[in-house]
Amino acid sequence: FSSRRRHTRSDRDWSSDVCSSDLPEDEVAESIEASTFGSIYHGVMENIYQRMQGKLVTGDLLEKIQKDDTLLTNLIEAMFAKHYFQTSRIRPLTGQNYLTGEIIRKYVKQTLITDRKHTPFIYLHSEFPIDTTHTFDGTRQIRLKGSIDRIDEKDGITRIIDYKTGKGETTFKTMYDLFDPQKRDRPKAIMQVFMYAMIYSQINHPKSLCPGIYHLRDLFKIQFDWSIIHEIKTEKKRIEQTIYDFSPYIQEFTDTFNKCIQEIFNPEIPFKQTENTQICEYCDFATICKR
């Protein structure tokens, strides 16, 4: 179950089908790259919450921001300038960019509506940087870098949230499934947020840590739930266990994560092409290997 055999799509992927079933009133063609769309959304959310860092966030405050279209327009245009036009000059959006901006506005507003159900909470960090050394195989070490989209705290529970603009699962059966390259719909988003939870727990030692995922295309569902579910199969029935505390899972995840790293660095196991050609469609190297 090695990364040696995987080519995966961007974690912040987005395509034209974002605008189909989830947003029936809008049928907008893709006008910007998938990663750029995600970066703009992430940037808007970061700017909204950055000013509330370390403070108590209330439902009334989020509702006020949600209804402030002038503020949202300014943030969306600023993030377009930074991530798409790559300039310091902020300009009004036109054409397809305007339509894309309106889709982002809907996602941002719906995120705030979802967050209001979680209030009151203390907002801790946006895009929290990770740069740490991870030990595996006894003494060998690797460097892990990344950023956690958001971290907040409610009733003594620290919540780590990863925003995902593409599809994804929030349910898993075994820890091995998170790393299995042969699994067609491998829940890689869960693996990523679990990795963040593992690292954050080592750095900050929170009393209780709860990982979660905001799949934006699911935000508009009445029963939307950001929680991660562990599906346990017994002889008689299946049990769905919501993970509110990551501590009972951290050791098993760390062990499975380390096995994957060991395989990657094992000189006896050669790198080879993935056997799951379906994901080759999104691979940056598809034009080289001709899959």
GROMACS .gro file of N, CA, C and O in nm, residues 151-202:
model
  208
  151ILE      N    1  -0.838   2.549   1.254
  151ILE     CA    2  -0.840   2.484   1.385
  151ILE      C    3  -0.927   2.571   1.477
  151ILE      O    4  -0.905   2.692   1.487
  152ASP      N    5  -1.027   2.510   1.539
  152ASP     CA    6  -1.108   2.583   1.636
  152ASP      C    7  -1.129   2.497   1.760
  152ASP      O    8  -1.090   2.379   1.763
  153GLU      N    9  -1.190   2.555   1.861
  153GLU     CA   10  -1.208   2.484   1.988
  153GLU      C   11  -1.345   2.513   2.046
  153GLU      O   12  -1.392   2.627   2.046
  154LYS      N   13  -1.411   2.408   2.092
  154LYS     CA   14  -1.543   2.422   2.154
  154LYS      C   15  -1.553   2.322   2.269
  154LYS      O   16  -1.527   2.203   2.251
  155ASP      N   17  -1.589   2.374   2.385
  155ASP     CA   18  -1.608   2.289   2.504
  155ASP      C   19  -1.486   2.203   2.532
  155ASP      O   20  -1.497   2.084   2.568
  156GLY      N   21  -1.366   2.259   2.514
  156GLY     CA   22  -1.244   2.188   2.545
  156GLY      C   23  -1.199   2.091   2.437
  156GLY      O   24  -1.096   2.025   2.453
  157ILE      N   25  -1.273   2.080   2.329
  157ILE     CA   26  -1.238   1.990   2.219
  157ILE      C   27  -1.179   2.072   2.104
  157ILE      O   28  -1.243   2.166   2.054
  158THR      N   29  -1.058   2.038   2.063
  158THR     CA   30  -0.994   2.105   1.951
  158THR      C   31  -1.034   2.035   1.822
  158THR      O   32  -1.020   1.913   1.810
  159ARG      N   33  -1.084   2.112   1.727
  159ARG     CA   34  -1.130   2.056   1.601
  159ARG      C   35  -1.037   2.096   1.488
  159ARG      O   36  -1.007   2.214   1.470
  160ILE      N   37  -0.991   1.996   1.412
  160ILE     CA   38  -0.910   2.021   1.293
  160ILE      C   39  -0.997   1.997   1.171
  160ILE      O   40  -1.052   1.888   1.153
  161ILE      N   41  -1.009   2.099   1.088
  161ILE     CA   42  -1.097   2.091   0.971
  161ILE      C   43  -1.016   2.108   0.843
  161ILE      O   44  -0.933   2.198   0.832
  162ASP      N   45  -1.044   2.021   0.748
  162ASP     CA   46  -0.982   2.032   0.616
  162ASP      C   47  -1.093   2.063   0.515
  162ASP      O   48  -1.193   1.991   0.508
  163TYR      N   49  -1.075   2.171   0.438
  163TYR     CA   50  -1.171   2.204   0.333
  163TYR      C   51  -1.138   2.123   0.208
  163TYR      O   52  -1.022   2.117   0.166
  164LYS      N   53  -1.241   2.065   0.146
  164LYS     CA   54  -1.221   1.992   0.021
  164LYS      C   55  -1.323   2.039  -0.082
  164LYS      O   56  -1.443   2.032  -0.059
  165THR      N   57  -1.273   2.090  -0.195
  165THR     CA   58  -1.363   2.138  -0.299
  165THR      C   59  -1.402   2.029  -0.396
  165THR      O   60  -1.480   2.052  -0.489
  166GLY      N   61  -1.348   1.909  -0.380
  166GLY     CA   62  -1.384   1.798  -0.466
  166GLY      C   63  -1.466   1.694  -0.393
  166GLY      O   64  -1.517   1.716  -0.284
  167LYS      N   65  -1.479   1.578  -0.456
  167LYS     CA   66  -1.553   1.468  -0.395
  167LYS      C   67  -1.468   1.402  -0.287
  167LYS      O   68  -1.348   1.422  -0.282
  168GLY      N   69  -1.532   1.319  -0.205
  168GLY     CA   70  -1.456   1.246  -0.106
  168GLY      C   71  -1.545   1.177  -0.005
  168GLY      O   72  -1.663   1.209   0.009
  169GLU      N   73  -1.485   1.082   0.063
  169GLU     CA   74  -1.555   1.005   0.164
  169GLU      C   75  -1.528   1.060   0.304
  169GLU      O   76  -1.421   1.113   0.332
  170THR      N   77  -1.626   1.044   0.391
  170THR     CA   78  -1.605   1.076   0.532
  170THR      C   79  -1.625   0.951   0.617
  170THR      O   80  -1.633   0.960   0.740
  171THR      N   81  -1.633   0.835   0.551
  171THR     CA   82  -1.649   0.708   0.621
  171THR      C   83  -1.537   0.612   0.580
  171THR      O   84  -1.501   0.606   0.462
  172PHE      N   85  -1.482   0.541   0.676
  172PHE     CA   86  -1.381   0.440   0.645
  172PHE      C   87  -1.406   0.316   0.730
  172PHE      O   88  -1.470   0.322   0.835
  173LYS      N   89  -1.357   0.202   0.680
  173LYS     CA   90  -1.379   0.075   0.750
  173LYS      C   91  -1.256   0.030   0.828
  173LYS      O   92  -1.266  -0.012   0.942
  174THR      N   93  -1.140   0.037   0.762
  174THR     CA   94  -1.016  -0.002   0.830
  174THR      C   95  -0.910   0.104   0.803
  174THR      O   96  -0.917   0.176   0.703
  175MET      N   97  -0.809   0.108   0.887
  175MET     CA   98  -0.701   0.203   0.869
  175MET      C   99  -0.624   0.173   0.741
  175MET      O  100  -0.574   0.264   0.674
  176TYR      N  101  -0.615   0.045   0.706
  176TYR     CA  102  -0.544   0.005   0.585
  176TYR      C  103  -0.609   0.067   0.461
  176TYR      O  104  -0.539   0.103   0.365
  177ASP      N  105  -0.743   0.082   0.463
  177ASP     CA  106  -0.815   0.138   0.348
  177ASP      C  107  -0.767   0.278   0.313
  177ASP      O  108  -0.776   0.321   0.197
  178LEU      N  109  -0.718   0.352   0.411
  178LEU     CA  110  -0.675   0.489   0.387
  178LEU      C  111  -0.550   0.494   0.300
  178LEU      O  112  -0.521   0.597   0.238
  179PHE      N  113  -0.475   0.385   0.294
  179PHE     CA  114  -0.347   0.382   0.223
  179PHE      C  115  -0.346   0.285   0.104
  179PHE      O  116  -0.250   0.285   0.027
  180ASP      N  117  -0.448   0.205   0.090
  180ASP     CA  118  -0.451   0.099  -0.011
  180ASP      C  119  -0.460   0.157  -0.152
  180ASP      O  120  -0.563   0.214  -0.190
  181PRO      N  121  -0.356   0.144  -0.237
  181PRO     CA  122  -0.358   0.203  -0.371
  181PRO      C  123  -0.451   0.130  -0.466
  181PRO      O  124  -0.488   0.184  -0.571
  182GLN      N  125  -0.492   0.009  -0.430
  182GLN     CA  126  -0.581  -0.067  -0.516
  182GLN      C  127  -0.728  -0.032  -0.492
  182GLN      O  128  -0.815  -0.072  -0.570
  183LYS      N  129  -0.754   0.040  -0.386
  183LYS     CA  130  -0.891   0.076  -0.353
  183LYS      C  131  -0.937   0.187  -0.446
  183LYS      O  132  -0.876   0.295  -0.450
  184ARG      N  133  -1.041   0.164  -0.520
  184ARG     CA  134  -1.085   0.258  -0.624
  184ARG      C  135  -1.119   0.395  -0.567
  184ARG      O  136  -1.080   0.497  -0.622
  185ASP      N  137  -1.194   0.399  -0.459
  185ASP     CA  138  -1.233   0.526  -0.397
  185ASP      C  139  -1.166   0.539  -0.261
  185ASP      O  140  -1.232   0.554  -0.158
  186ARG      N  141  -1.035   0.532  -0.262
  186ARG     CA  142  -0.960   0.540  -0.137
  186ARG      C  143  -0.991   0.672  -0.066
  186ARG      O  144  -0.983   0.779  -0.126
  187PRO      N  145  -1.029   0.667   0.061
  187PRO     CA  146  -1.064   0.791   0.133
  187PRO      C  147  -0.940   0.871   0.172
  187PRO      O  148  -0.906   0.883   0.290
  188LYS      N  149  -0.873   0.925   0.070
  188LYS     CA  150  -0.745   0.994   0.093
  188LYS      C  151  -0.762   1.121   0.175
  188LYS      O  152  -0.668   1.164   0.242
  189ALA      N  153  -0.881   1.183   0.169
  189ALA     CA  154  -0.902   1.304   0.249
  189ALA      C  155  -0.899   1.271   0.399
  189ALA      O  156  -0.850   1.350   0.479
  190ILE      N  157  -0.950   1.154   0.435
  190ILE     CA  158  -0.946   1.112   0.574
  190ILE      C  159  -0.802   1.087   0.617
  190ILE      O  160  -0.759   1.125   0.726
  191MET      N  161  -0.726   1.021   0.529
  191MET     CA  162  -0.584   0.998   0.559
  191MET      C  163  -0.511   1.128   0.584
  191MET      O  164  -0.432   1.141   0.678
  192GLN      N  165  -0.540   1.230   0.503
  192GLN     CA  166  -0.471   1.358   0.517
  192GLN      C  167  -0.505   1.426   0.649
  192GLN      O  168  -0.416   1.473   0.721
  193VAL      N  169  -0.633   1.432   0.682
  193VAL     CA  170  -0.670   1.503   0.805
  193VAL      C  171  -0.627   1.422   0.929
  193VAL      O  172  -0.595   1.480   1.033
  194PHE      N  173  -0.622   1.290   0.916
  194PHE     CA  174  -0.568   1.209   1.026
  194PHE      C  175  -0.419   1.236   1.045
  194PHE      O  176  -0.369   1.240   1.158
  195MET      N  177  -0.347   1.254   0.934
  195MET     CA  178  -0.206   1.285   0.944
  195MET      C  179  -0.186   1.421   1.013
  195MET      O  180  -0.099   1.436   1.099
  196TYR      N  181  -0.270   1.519   0.977
  196TYR     CA  182  -0.264   1.648   1.043
  196TYR      C  183  -0.290   1.633   1.193
  196TYR      O  184  -0.224   1.696   1.277
  197ALA      N  185  -0.391   1.551   1.226
  197ALA     CA  186  -0.425   1.531   1.367
  197ALA      C  187  -0.310   1.464   1.442
  197ALA      O  188  -0.280   1.499   1.556
  198MET      N  189  -0.245   1.367   1.378
  198MET     CA  190  -0.130   1.299   1.439
  198MET      C  191  -0.019   1.399   1.469
  198MET      O  192   0.036   1.402   1.580
  199ILE      N  193   0.013   1.482   1.370
  199ILE     CA  194   0.122   1.578   1.387
  199ILE      C  195   0.086   1.685   1.490
  199ILE      O  196   0.165   1.720   1.578
  200TYR      N  197  -0.036   1.739   1.480
  200TYR     CA  198  -0.078   1.845   1.571
  200TYR      C  199  -0.079   1.797   1.716
  200TYR      O  200  -0.042   1.871   1.808
  201SER      N  201  -0.120   1.672   1.737
  201SER     CA  202  -0.123   1.618   1.873
  201SER      C  203   0.017   1.604   1.930
  201SER      O  204   0.038   1.618   2.051
  202GLN      N  205   0.114   1.578   1.844
  202GLN     CA  206   0.253   1.567   1.889
  202GLN      C  207   0.312   1.703   1.923
  202GLN      O  208   0.397   1.715   2.012
   0.00000   0.00000   0.00000
